[in-house]
Coordinates of C-alpha atoms and ligand atoms in Angstrom, one line a residue:
M745 CA 77.8 106.8 77.3
R746 CA 77.5 103.3 75.8
F747 CA 80.6 101.9 74.1
P748 CA 82.3 98.6 73.5
K749 CA 84.2 97.6 76.7
R750 CA 87.7 96.3 76.6
T751 CA 88.2 92.5 76.4
V752 CA 92.0 92.8 77.0
Y753 CA 94.4 95.5 78.2
C754 CA 96.6 97.0 75.5
G755 CA 99.9 95.8 77.1
E756 CA 98.6 92.3 77.5
V757 CA 97.9 91.3 73.9
R758 CA 100.2 88.3 73.1
P759 CA 100.9 85.8 70.2
T760 CA 98.6 83.3 72.0
D761 CA 95.8 85.8 71.0
V762 CA 96.4 85.6 67.3
G763 CA 93.2 85.0 65.5
R764 CA 91.1 86.2 68.4
R765 CA 88.7 89.2 68.2
V766 CA 89.6 91.8 70.9
I767 CA 88.4 95.2 72.0
L768 CA 90.8 97.8 73.4
N769 CA 89.9 100.9 75.4
G770 CA 92.7 103.5 75.7
W771 CA 94.5 106.6 74.5
V772 CA 96.0 107.2 71.1
A773 CA 99.7 107.2 71.8
R774 CA 100.9 107.6 68.2
I775 CA 99.5 107.8 64.6
R776 CA 101.7 106.9 61.7
D777 CA 100.0 107.4 58.3
L778 CA 102.2 105.7 55.7
G779 CA 99.6 106.2 53.0
G780 CA 99.0 102.5 52.2
V781 CA 98.7 101.7 55.9
I782 CA 97.9 103.6 59.0
F783 CA 99.3 102.4 62.4
L784 CA 97.6 103.5 65.6
D785 CA 99.4 102.9 68.9
I786 CA 96.9 102.5 71.7
R787 CA 97.9 102.9 75.3
D788 CA 96.6 102.2 78.7
H789 CA 98.4 101.7 82.0
T790 CA 99.6 98.2 81.0
G791 CA 101.4 99.3 77.8
I792 CA 101.0 99.9 74.2
C793 CA 99.4 97.9 71.4
Q794 CA 99.6 98.5 67.7
A795 CA 96.5 98.6 65.5
L796 CA 96.6 98.5 61.7
I797 CA 94.2 100.1 59.2
R798 CA 94.3 99.5 55.5
P799 CA 92.9 102.6 53.7
A800 CA 92.4 100.8 50.4
Q801 CA 90.1 98.2 52.0
Q802 CA 88.7 100.4 54.9
P803 CA 88.3 103.9 53.4
E804 CA 85.8 105.1 56.0
I805 CA 87.7 103.8 59.0
A806 CA 90.9 105.4 57.5
R807 CA 89.2 108.7 57.0
Q808 CA 88.1 108.8 60.6
A809 CA 91.6 107.6 61.8
R810 CA 93.2 110.5 59.9
H811 CA 91.2 112.9 62.0
L812 CA 92.4 111.4 65.3
T813 CA 94.7 113.4 67.6
V814 CA 97.2 111.9 70.0
E815 CA 95.8 111.4 73.6
S816 CA 92.3 111.1 72.3
V817 CA 90.3 108.3 74.0
I818 CA 89.0 105.6 71.8
W819 CA 87.7 102.0 71.7
L820 CA 89.0 99.8 68.9
E821 CA 87.9 96.3 67.8
G822 CA 89.7 93.9 65.6
I823 CA 91.5 90.6 65.1
V824 CA 94.9 89.9 66.6
Q825 CA 97.5 89.0 63.9
W826 CA 101.2 88.5 63.5
R827 CA 103.1 91.7 62.7
E828 CA 104.9 92.0 59.4
N829 CA 107.7 93.9 61.1
P830 CA 107.9 92.6 64.7
N831 CA 109.4 94.7 67.5
P832 CA 110.8 92.3 70.0
A833 CA 111.6 95.2 72.4
L834 CA 107.9 95.6 73.2
P835 CA 106.0 92.9 75.1
T836 CA 103.2 93.2 72.5
G837 CA 105.7 93.7 69.7
L838 CA 105.1 90.5 67.8
V839 CA 101.4 91.1 67.2
E840 CA 99.0 93.8 66.1
I841 CA 95.3 94.3 65.8
A842 CA 93.7 94.3 62.3
T843 CA 91.2 97.0 63.0
E844 CA 87.6 96.3 62.1
A845 CA 86.0 99.3 63.9
F846 CA 86.9 102.0 66.3
G847 CA 85.1 104.9 68.0
L848 CA 86.1 108.2 69.4
L849 CA 85.1 108.5 73.1
N850 CA 86.7 111.9 73.6
P851 CA 89.1 113.9 71.5
S852 CA 92.2 115.5 73.0
V853 CA 93.7 118.9 72.4
P854 CA 97.5 118.7 71.7
P855 CA 99.2 117.8 75.0
P856 CA 101.9 120.2 76.3
F857 CA 104.4 117.3 76.2
P858 CA 104.5 113.8 74.8
I859 CA 103.4 111.1 77.2
S860 CA 106.7 109.3 77.3
D861 CA 109.4 108.5 79.8
D862 CA 112.1 109.5 77.4
V863 CA 111.4 113.2 77.0
P864 CA 113.1 115.5 79.6
L865 CA 110.4 117.7 81.3
T866 CA 110.7 120.5 83.8
E867 CA 109.2 119.8 87.1
E868 CA 107.0 122.9 86.7
V869 CA 105.3 121.6 83.6
R870 CA 105.0 118.1 85.1
L871 CA 103.3 119.4 88.2
R872 CA 101.1 121.8 86.3
Y873 CA 99.7 119.0 84.1
R874 CA 100.1 116.3 86.7
Y875 CA 97.2 114.3 85.2
L876 CA 99.3 113.9 82.0
D877 CA 102.6 113.4 83.9
L878 CA 100.9 110.6 85.8
R879 CA 99.8 109.0 82.6
R880 CA 103.5 108.3 81.8
P881 CA 104.5 104.6 82.3
Q882 CA 107.1 105.5 85.0
M883 CA 104.6 107.4 87.2
Q884 CA 102.1 104.6 86.7
R885 CA 104.7 102.2 88.0
H886 CA 105.6 104.3 91.0
L887 CA 102.0 104.8 92.2
R888 CA 101.1 101.2 91.6
L889 CA 104.2 100.2 93.6
R890 CA 103.0 102.5 96.3
H891 CA 99.6 100.8 96.2
R892 CA 101.2 97.4 96.6
V893 CA 103.3 98.7 99.5
Y894 CA 100.1 99.9 101.2
Q895 CA 98.5 96.4 100.8
V896 CA 101.4 94.6 102.4
I897 CA 101.5 97.1 105.2
H898 CA 97.8 96.6 106.0
R899 CA 98.0 92.9 105.8
Y900 CA 101.2 92.6 107.9
F901 CA 99.8 94.7 110.7
D902 CA 96.5 92.9 110.6
Q903 CA 98.3 89.6 110.9
Q904 CA 100.3 90.9 113.8
G905 CA 97.1 91.8 115.7
F906 CA 97.2 95.6 115.1
V907 CA 94.0 97.7 115.0
E908 CA 93.8 100.5 112.5
I909 CA 92.3 103.6 114.1
E910 CA 91.9 107.0 112.6
T911 CA 93.0 110.0 114.6
P912 CA 91.7 113.6 114.1
M913 CA 93.0 116.0 111.5
L914 CA 91.7 119.0 113.4
T915 CA 93.8 119.0 116.5
R916 CA 95.3 121.5 118.9
S917 CA 98.6 123.3 118.4
T918 CA 101.4 122.1 120.7
P919 CA 104.6 124.0 121.2
E920 CA 107.2 121.4 120.2
G921 CA 108.5 120.3 116.9
A922 CA 107.9 122.1 113.6
R923 CA 105.5 124.9 112.8
D924 CA 101.9 123.9 112.7
F925 CA 99.4 124.5 109.9
L926 CA 96.5 126.3 111.5
V927 CA 92.9 126.1 110.6
P928 CA 90.6 128.9 111.9
S929 CA 87.5 127.9 113.7
R930 CA 84.3 129.6 112.4
L931 CA 82.2 128.5 115.4
H932 CA 84.8 129.7 117.9
P933 CA 86.2 132.9 116.5
G934 CA 89.8 133.6 117.5
R935 CA 90.5 129.9 118.1
F936 CA 92.4 127.6 115.8
Y937 CA 92.8 124.0 115.1
A938 CA 96.2 122.7 114.1
L939 CA 96.7 120.0 111.5
P940 CA 98.6 117.2 113.1
Q941 CA 102.4 117.0 112.8
S942 CA 101.9 113.4 113.8
P943 CA 99.2 111.6 115.8
Q944 CA 101.8 111.2 118.6
L945 CA 99.6 112.0 121.6
F946 CA 96.5 110.3 120.2
K947 CA 98.3 107.1 119.7
Q948 CA 99.6 107.3 123.2
L949 CA 96.1 107.9 124.5
L950 CA 95.0 104.8 122.5
M951 CA 97.6 102.8 124.5
V952 CA 96.1 104.1 127.7
A953 CA 92.7 103.1 126.3
G954 CA 93.9 99.5 126.1
F955 CA 94.2 99.1 122.3
D956 CA 97.5 97.4 122.7
R957 CA 98.6 97.6 119.1
Y958 CA 97.7 100.6 116.9
V959 CA 98.6 101.3 113.3
Q960 CA 97.5 104.0 110.8
I961 CA 98.7 105.1 107.4
V962 CA 98.2 108.8 108.1
K963 CA 98.8 112.2 106.6
C964 CA 100.9 114.5 108.7
F965 CA 101.6 118.2 108.2
R966 CA 104.6 120.4 109.0
D967 CA 104.9 124.0 108.0
E968 CA 108.6 124.1 107.5
D969 CA 110.7 126.0 105.1
L970 CA 110.9 123.4 102.5
R971 CA 114.0 121.7 101.3
A972 CA 114.2 119.7 98.1
D973 CA 113.4 116.5 99.9
R974 CA 110.5 117.6 102.1
Q975 CA 106.8 117.9 101.6
P976 CA 104.5 120.0 103.8
E977 CA 102.1 117.1 103.9
F978 CA 103.5 113.6 104.0
T979 CA 102.4 110.1 104.9
Q980 CA 103.5 108.1 107.8
V981 CA 103.0 104.5 108.8
D982 CA 102.3 105.3 112.4
V983 CA 102.6 102.5 115.0
E984 CA 102.2 102.3 118.7
M985 CA 102.4 99.2 121.0
A986 CA 101.7 98.7 124.7
F987 CA 103.7 96.4 127.1
V988 CA 106.8 96.5 124.9
E989 CA 110.4 97.4 125.2
R990 CA 112.6 98.8 122.5
D991 CA 113.6 95.5 120.9
D992 CA 109.9 94.5 120.5
V993 CA 109.3 97.6 118.3
L994 CA 112.5 97.0 116.3
A995 CA 111.7 93.4 115.7
L996 CA 108.1 94.2 114.6
T997 CA 109.4 96.9 112.2
E998 CA 112.0 94.6 110.8
G999 CA 109.3 92.0 110.1
L1000 CA 107.4 94.5 108.0
F1001 CA 110.4 95.2 105.8
A1002 CA 111.1 91.5 105.5
Q1003 CA 107.6 91.0 104.3
L1004 CA 107.6 93.9 101.9
W1005 CA 110.9 92.8 100.3
Q1006 CA 109.7 89.2 100.2
E1007 CA 106.3 89.9 98.7
L1008 CA 107.3 92.6 96.3
W1009 CA 110.6 91.3 95.1
D1010 CA 111.1 87.8 96.5
I1011 CA 114.2 89.1 98.3
E1012 CA 115.0 87.7 101.7
L1013 CA 116.3 90.5 104.0
K1014 CA 118.8 89.5 106.6
L1015 CA 117.4 90.0 110.1
P1016 CA 118.0 91.5 112.5
F1017 CA 119.2 94.7 111.0
P1018 CA 122.6 95.9 112.3
R1019 CA 122.5 98.4 115.1
L1020 CA 124.8 101.2 116.0
T1021 CA 124.6 103.6 118.9
Y1022 CA 124.4 107.2 118.0
A1023 CA 127.9 107.7 119.4
E1024 CA 129.3 104.8 117.3
S1025 CA 127.5 106.0 114.2
M1026 CA 129.0 109.5 114.5
S1027 CA 132.5 108.3 115.2
L1028 CA 132.5 105.6 112.6
Y1029 CA 130.6 107.3 109.8
G1030 CA 130.3 111.0 110.7
T1031 CA 126.5 111.0 110.6
D1032 CA 123.5 109.6 112.3
K1033 CA 122.2 108.1 109.1
P1034 CA 125.1 106.4 107.5
D1035 CA 125.0 104.8 104.1
L1036 CA 126.4 101.3 104.6
R1037 CA 126.5 100.3 101.0
Y1038 CA 130.1 101.2 101.2
D1039 CA 132.6 100.9 104.1
L1040 CA 135.0 103.9 104.2
R1041 CA 134.9 103.8 108.0
I1042 CA 136.4 106.7 110.0
H1043 CA 139.4 105.8 112.2
T1044 CA 140.2 108.0 115.1
V1045 CA 144.0 108.4 115.5
T1046 CA 144.3 111.2 118.0
D1047 CA 146.5 109.1 120.3
L1048 CA 149.1 108.6 117.6
F1049 CA 150.0 112.3 117.7
A1050 CA 150.5 113.0 121.4
D1051 CA 154.2 114.0 120.8
T1052 CA 154.1 114.9 117.2
A1053 CA 156.5 117.4 115.6
F1054 CA 153.6 118.4 113.2
T1055 CA 152.3 121.6 114.8
I1056 CA 148.8 121.4 113.5
F1057 CA 148.2 117.9 115.0
R1058 CA 150.1 118.8 118.2
T1059 CA 148.0 121.8 118.8
A1060 CA 144.9 119.8 118.0
Y1061 CA 145.9 117.1 120.5
Q1062 CA 146.7 119.7 123.2
Q1063 CA 143.3 121.4 122.7
G1064 CA 141.5 118.1 123.2
H1065 CA 140.4 118.0 119.5
V1066 CA 140.0 114.8 117.5
I1067 CA 142.3 113.6 114.7
A1068 CA 140.6 111.1 112.5
G1069 CA 140.5 110.0 108.9
I1070 CA 139.5 107.7 106.2
R1071 CA 141.4 105.3 104.1
L1072 CA 140.7 105.0 100.4
E1073 CA 141.9 101.8 98.8
G1074 CA 143.9 102.6 95.7
G1075 CA 143.5 106.3 96.4
A1076 CA 147.2 107.0 96.0
A1077 CA 146.5 107.4 92.3
Y1078 CA 144.6 110.7 92.9
S1079 CA 146.4 113.8 91.5
R1080 CA 147.1 116.8 93.6
R1081 CA 144.3 118.7 91.8
E1082 CA 141.8 115.9 92.5
L1083 CA 142.8 115.9 96.1
E1084 CA 142.2 119.6 96.3
E1085 CA 138.7 119.1 94.8
I1086 CA 138.1 116.3 97.4
A1087 CA 139.2 118.6 100.2
E1088 CA 136.4 121.0 99.2
S1089 CA 133.9 118.7 100.9
V1090 CA 135.2 119.6 104.4
R1091 CA 135.2 123.4 103.8
P1092 CA 131.5 123.9 104.6
F1093 CA 132.4 122.7 108.1
G1094 CA 134.7 125.7 108.6
L1095 CA 137.8 123.6 108.1
P1096 CA 140.6 125.0 106.0
G1097 CA 141.3 121.6 104.4
L1098 CA 142.6 118.2 105.2
V1099 CA 145.9 116.3 105.3
W1100 CA 146.4 113.7 102.7
I1101 CA 149.0 111.0 102.9
K1102 CA 149.7 108.5 100.2
Y1103 CA 151.2 105.1 101.0
D1104 CA 152.7 103.9 97.7
T1105 CA 155.2 101.4 96.3
D1106 CA 158.0 104.0 96.7
G1107 CA 157.0 105.1 100.2
W1108 CA 155.0 107.8 101.8
H1109 CA 154.0 111.0 100.0
S1110 CA 152.3 114.0 101.6
P1111 CA 152.7 117.8 101.7
V1112 CA 153.4 117.3 105.5
A1113 CA 155.7 114.3 105.0
K1114 CA 158.7 115.9 106.6
H1115 CA 156.8 116.6 109.8
L1116 CA 155.8 113.0 110.5
S1117 CA 158.0 110.5 112.3
P1118 CA 158.5 106.9 111.2
S1119 CA 156.6 105.7 114.3
E1120 CA 153.7 107.9 113.3
Y1121 CA 153.7 106.5 109.8
E1122 CA 153.8 103.0 111.3
G1123 CA 150.9 103.9 113.6
L1124 CA 148.9 105.1 110.6
R1125 CA 149.7 102.0 108.6
E1126 CA 148.6 99.7 111.3
R1127 CA 145.5 101.6 112.3
F1128 CA 144.2 102.0 108.8
Q1129 CA 145.5 98.6 107.7
L1130 CA 147.1 100.4 104.7
R1131 CA 148.3 98.6 101.7
E1132 CA 150.5 100.0 98.9
G1133 CA 148.5 102.3 96.7
D1134 CA 146.2 103.5 99.5
L1135 CA 145.4 107.1 100.5
V1136 CA 144.6 108.4 103.9
L1137 CA 142.8 111.7 104.5
L1138 CA 143.0 113.2 107.9
V1139 CA 141.1 116.0 109.7
A1140 CA 141.9 117.6 113.0
A1141 CA 139.1 119.5 114.7
P1142 CA 136.7 119.5 117.6
W1143 CA 134.7 116.3 117.4
Q1144 CA 131.5 118.2 116.7
T1145 CA 133.2 119.3 113.4
C1146 CA 135.7 116.6 112.8
Y1147 CA 133.2 113.7 112.4
P1148 CA 130.5 115.4 110.4
A1149 CA 133.2 116.8 108.1
L1150 CA 134.5 113.3 107.6
G1151 CA 131.0 112.1 107.1
A1152 CA 130.7 114.5 104.2
L1153 CA 134.1 113.4 102.9
R1154 CA 132.9 109.8 103.0
Q1155 CA 130.1 110.7 100.7
T1156 CA 132.3 112.6 98.3
L1157 CA 134.8 109.7 98.2
S1158 CA 132.2 107.1 97.5
R1159 CA 130.8 109.2 94.7
R1160 CA 134.1 109.8 93.1
A1161 CA 135.3 106.3 93.5
G1162 CA 132.0 104.9 92.2
L1163 CA 131.5 102.8 95.3
I1164 CA 127.7 102.5 94.9
S1165 CA 127.0 100.2 92.0
S1166 CA 124.3 101.6 89.8
G1167 CA 123.5 98.1 88.7
S1168 CA 121.7 95.8 91.0
P1169 CA 120.3 97.8 93.9
E1170 CA 121.6 97.0 97.3
Y1171 CA 119.5 97.6 100.5
C1172 CA 121.5 98.4 103.6
F1173 CA 119.2 98.8 106.6
L1174 CA 120.5 99.9 110.0
W1175 CA 119.2 101.0 113.3
V1176 CA 120.7 103.9 115.1
V1177 CA 119.9 103.8 118.8
D1178 CA 120.6 105.6 122.0
F1179 CA 120.3 109.1 120.7
P1180 CA 120.9 112.0 123.1
L1181 CA 117.6 112.8 124.8
L1182 CA 118.1 116.6 124.7
E1183 CA 120.1 119.1 122.8
Y1184 CA 120.8 122.6 123.9
S1185 CA 119.4 125.2 121.6
A1186 CA 121.5 128.3 121.8
A1187 CA 118.9 130.2 119.8
E1188 CA 116.2 129.4 122.4
G1189 CA 118.5 129.4 125.4
R1190 CA 117.1 126.1 126.6
Y1191 CA 117.2 122.3 126.1
V1192 CA 115.0 121.0 123.3
A1193 CA 113.9 117.4 122.9
R1194 CA 115.9 115.7 120.1
H1195 CA 113.1 113.4 119.2
H1196 CA 110.0 114.7 121.0
P1197 CA 109.3 115.5 124.6
F1198 CA 107.4 112.2 125.2
T1199 CA 110.5 110.0 124.7
A1200 CA 111.7 108.0 127.7
P1201 CA 115.3 108.3 128.8
L1202 CA 117.5 105.2 129.1
E1203 CA 116.8 103.9 132.6
E1204 CA 120.5 103.8 133.5
D1205 CA 120.8 107.5 132.6
L1206 CA 117.9 108.7 134.8
P1207 CA 120.3 109.9 137.6
L1208 CA 122.0 112.2 135.0
L1209 CA 118.7 114.1 134.4
D1210 CA 119.5 116.3 137.4
I1211 CA 123.2 116.7 137.0
A1212 CA 124.1 116.5 133.3
P1213 CA 120.9 116.4 131.2
E1214 CA 122.9 116.7 127.9
K1215 CA 124.5 113.3 128.7
V1216 CA 121.2 111.5 129.0
R1217 CA 120.5 109.0 126.3
A1218 CA 117.0 108.4 125.0
Q1219 CA 115.2 105.1 124.3
A1220 CA 114.9 106.4 120.7
Y1221 CA 115.8 104.8 117.5
D1222 CA 116.0 105.7 113.8
L1223 CA 115.7 103.3 110.9
I1224 CA 118.1 104.0 108.1
L1225 CA 118.1 102.7 104.6
N1226 CA 121.0 103.5 102.2
G1227 CA 121.8 106.7 104.1
E1228 CA 118.2 108.0 104.4
E1229 CA 116.2 108.1 107.5
I1230 CA 113.0 106.1 106.8
G1231 CA 111.6 106.0 110.3
G1232 CA 112.0 106.9 113.9
G1233 CA 110.4 106.3 117.2
S1234 CA 110.9 105.7 120.9
I1235 CA 109.8 104.1 124.1
R1236 CA 107.6 106.7 125.7
I1237 CA 107.4 108.1 129.2
H1238 CA 104.5 106.5 130.8
T1239 CA 104.3 108.1 134.2
A1240 CA 103.0 111.6 134.8
E1241 CA 105.9 112.4 137.2
L1242 CA 108.7 111.7 134.7
Q1243 CA 106.7 113.5 132.0
Q1244 CA 106.3 116.5 134.1
K1245 CA 110.0 116.5 135.0
I1246 CA 111.0 116.4 131.3
F1247 CA 108.7 119.3 130.5
T1248 CA 110.4 121.2 133.3
L1249 CA 113.8 120.4 131.8
L1250 CA 112.6 121.6 128.5
G1251 CA 111.6 124.9 130.0
I1252 CA 107.9 124.2 129.6
S1253 CA 106.3 125.7 132.8
P1254 CA 103.8 123.7 134.8
E1255 CA 101.2 126.1 133.7
Q1256 CA 102.1 125.7 130.0
A1257 CA 102.3 122.0 130.4
R1258 CA 98.8 121.9 132.0
Q1259 CA 97.4 124.1 129.3
K1260 CA 98.9 122.3 126.3
F1261 CA 99.4 118.7 127.5
G1262 CA 97.1 118.5 130.5
F1263 CA 95.1 115.8 128.8
L1264 CA 98.2 113.6 128.4
L1265 CA 99.5 114.2 132.0
E1266 CA 96.0 113.4 133.2
A1267 CA 95.7 110.2 131.1
L1268 CA 99.1 109.0 132.3
R1269 CA 97.6 108.9 135.8
Y1270 CA 94.9 106.5 134.9
G1271 CA 96.9 103.4 134.4
A1272 CA 99.1 104.0 131.3
P1273 CA 100.9 100.9 130.3
P1274 CA 104.6 101.0 129.3
H1275 CA 104.4 101.7 125.6
G1276 CA 106.4 102.8 122.5
G1277 CA 106.2 103.0 118.8
I1278 CA 107.6 104.2 115.6
A1279 CA 106.6 106.2 112.6
L1280 CA 107.9 105.3 109.1
G1281 CA 108.1 107.7 106.3
L1282 CA 106.0 106.0 103.6
D1283 CA 106.9 108.5 100.9
R1284 CA 110.6 108.1 101.4
I1285 CA 110.3 104.3 101.6
V1286 CA 108.4 104.1 98.3
M1287 CA 110.9 106.5 96.8
L1288 CA 113.8 104.3 97.7
M1289 CA 112.0 101.2 96.6
A1290 CA 111.0 102.8 93.3
G1291 CA 114.6 104.0 92.7
A1292 CA 113.0 107.5 92.3
E1293 CA 115.0 110.6 92.8
S1294 CA 112.5 112.7 94.5
L1295 CA 109.6 112.3 96.9
R1296 CA 107.5 114.2 94.4
D1297 CA 107.9 111.2 92.0
V1298 CA 106.0 108.9 94.3
I1299 CA 103.2 111.3 95.5
A1300 CA 100.3 111.7 93.1
F1301 CA 99.8 115.4 93.7
P1302 CA 102.8 116.8 95.5
K1303 CA 103.7 120.4 96.4
T1304 CA 106.7 122.2 94.8
T1305 CA 109.7 123.0 96.9
S1306 CA 108.1 126.3 97.7
G1307 CA 104.9 124.6 98.9
L1308 CA 102.7 125.3 95.9
S1309 CA 100.3 122.9 94.3
L1310 CA 100.6 123.7 90.7
V1311 CA 97.7 121.6 89.5
D1312 CA 95.0 123.3 91.5
G1313 CA 96.8 126.5 92.4
A1314 CA 96.8 126.1 96.2
P1315 CA 97.4 128.1 98.3
A1316 CA 95.0 130.6 96.8
P1317 CA 93.3 133.8 98.0
V1318 CA 89.7 133.4 99.4
E1319 CA 86.6 135.5 99.2
P1320 CA 86.4 138.4 101.7
E1321 CA 83.1 136.9 102.9
Q1322 CA 84.9 133.7 103.9
L1323 CA 87.4 135.7 105.9
A1324 CA 84.6 137.7 107.5
E1325 CA 82.8 134.6 108.5
L1326 CA 86.0 133.4 110.3
G1327 CA 86.5 136.8 111.9
I1328 CA 89.8 137.2 110.1
T1329 CA 91.2 140.5 108.8
L1330 CA 94.4 140.3 106.7
V1331 CA 97.1 142.6 107.9
T1332 CA 98.9 142.6 104.5
P1333 CA 96.4 141.4 101.9
D1334 CA 98.3 140.3 98.9
Q1335 CA 97.4 142.8 96.3
T1336 CA 99.2 141.0 93.6
S1337 CA 97.2 137.8 93.5
Ligands
LIG310 N1 105.6 110.8 116.2 C1 107.0 110.6 115.9 C2 107.3 111.4 114.6 O1 106.4 111.7 113.8 C3 107.4 109.2 115.7 C4 107.2 108.4 116.9 O2 107.9 108.7 117.9 O3 106.5 107.4 116.8 O4 108.4 111.7 114.3

């Protein structure tokens, strides 16, 4: 199809263009027929430009314009002129195009919703008509931001001497981690490929191969029961480096974020990012991914209540539980009803409630006031650095419950007290390091790797492997931004002996290990260098950078929370012949679809 090509983008027409002849290509965003004049708003991804038609002087053009429907694709040619009624809110709002000619390239049927950021839409309709949803300015911005993030990432790693290498999508299923998506093999009936949950083993093999520094922006797949903030296929920036220790990987990663923030926003991030051990993070913030945009630190005060007359705390002390709490500045103003609402946030942790104590101008107030001694009050005042008008909320429970409950309370308090400014965004990065290597899975009756089974233990903890495996810390690290985990990695085990030992601890028999990971164990024997890496969650990073609420808002064609792709209808039934070719018989064919 031949048609007049654009000379300028719609959103870029400016007063300096007045008097110039221009051609626009775009979509009809709006038609206003005022009788004496017709206004057409024409949109492309850069914005909107107004074009003017005068029916009295241009009857044929006006007749055709009156047949236009919104979202039709047109070209339009005319002369830029000043507007009679300027709209300073629009970048193009001072000017308009005096139309001389236009042509319809493709008419549109009425869209199911207006292409606008201001109209509330259900997610279902957005995902069903994703191509229209993506036409909206906000989604254009998100995906273009994502593109810019890609470019910085590619450039940064290239400058740092990394090699981009693709790893296979059809891999073998391994028993750790989440559930695999399986792909049946037609050529080898009864056998299956698995889509990669991550290129973990391949990137380690690349280190054995001498590539030294590997990076890949890669799709990964996990067949999990989906939660609101997960996607079954997601994108990682996958990194592996040889001859490194933990701090090399952390510094390299920090450099990437510094470059992203610098190039995209001209913001200088303060490096290095703060670091907390897992144990510190749990006892100070009640979570392994704390949001440090607000303080609200947890203070542990168990020792203050060794001889208390307050039975609940005394029993807790005697049972070896933890008594800890949070101070809220100015919180003494909360009413009893508000405090009850706040206490709700610890209930999901099986706690009956919490103890509140107000330190106000006229002294201490608390439902348990009469049980506490002056020295206990004094202890609290000192430990929490209380000032008049403050509130302390205390919880007594085993530490596994106490700290996470206070972590949840911290979030509730920050929300209620409006501690996160909605104005200028703040970016609080943080590394959490020294995670436990293993955790005991009561369901499986064995230890499971907290990160993955290829993670190296801290060297000083190696002797504990035989006597107290649950106490062994890992050379693993997570990167947190504003309370969200945006990446994680580790230094890997690089000797076959240690790797075999960890498999055994994880209850993976030598036979299973040989079958599933034989290639890794073998490769480790052929001169595997010390190595480590990280994987960054690109979707989540872009989401946080875009200020978007959901991962789905930064992925072009995402799945719904139940794993459906509404635009193309996947997953979908297949033809019986396709199944036959794969040697697959369905046990419960879905009759309804
Ligand atoms: N492969 C790991 C993951 O996807 C990250 C890493 O250890 O590099 O979680």
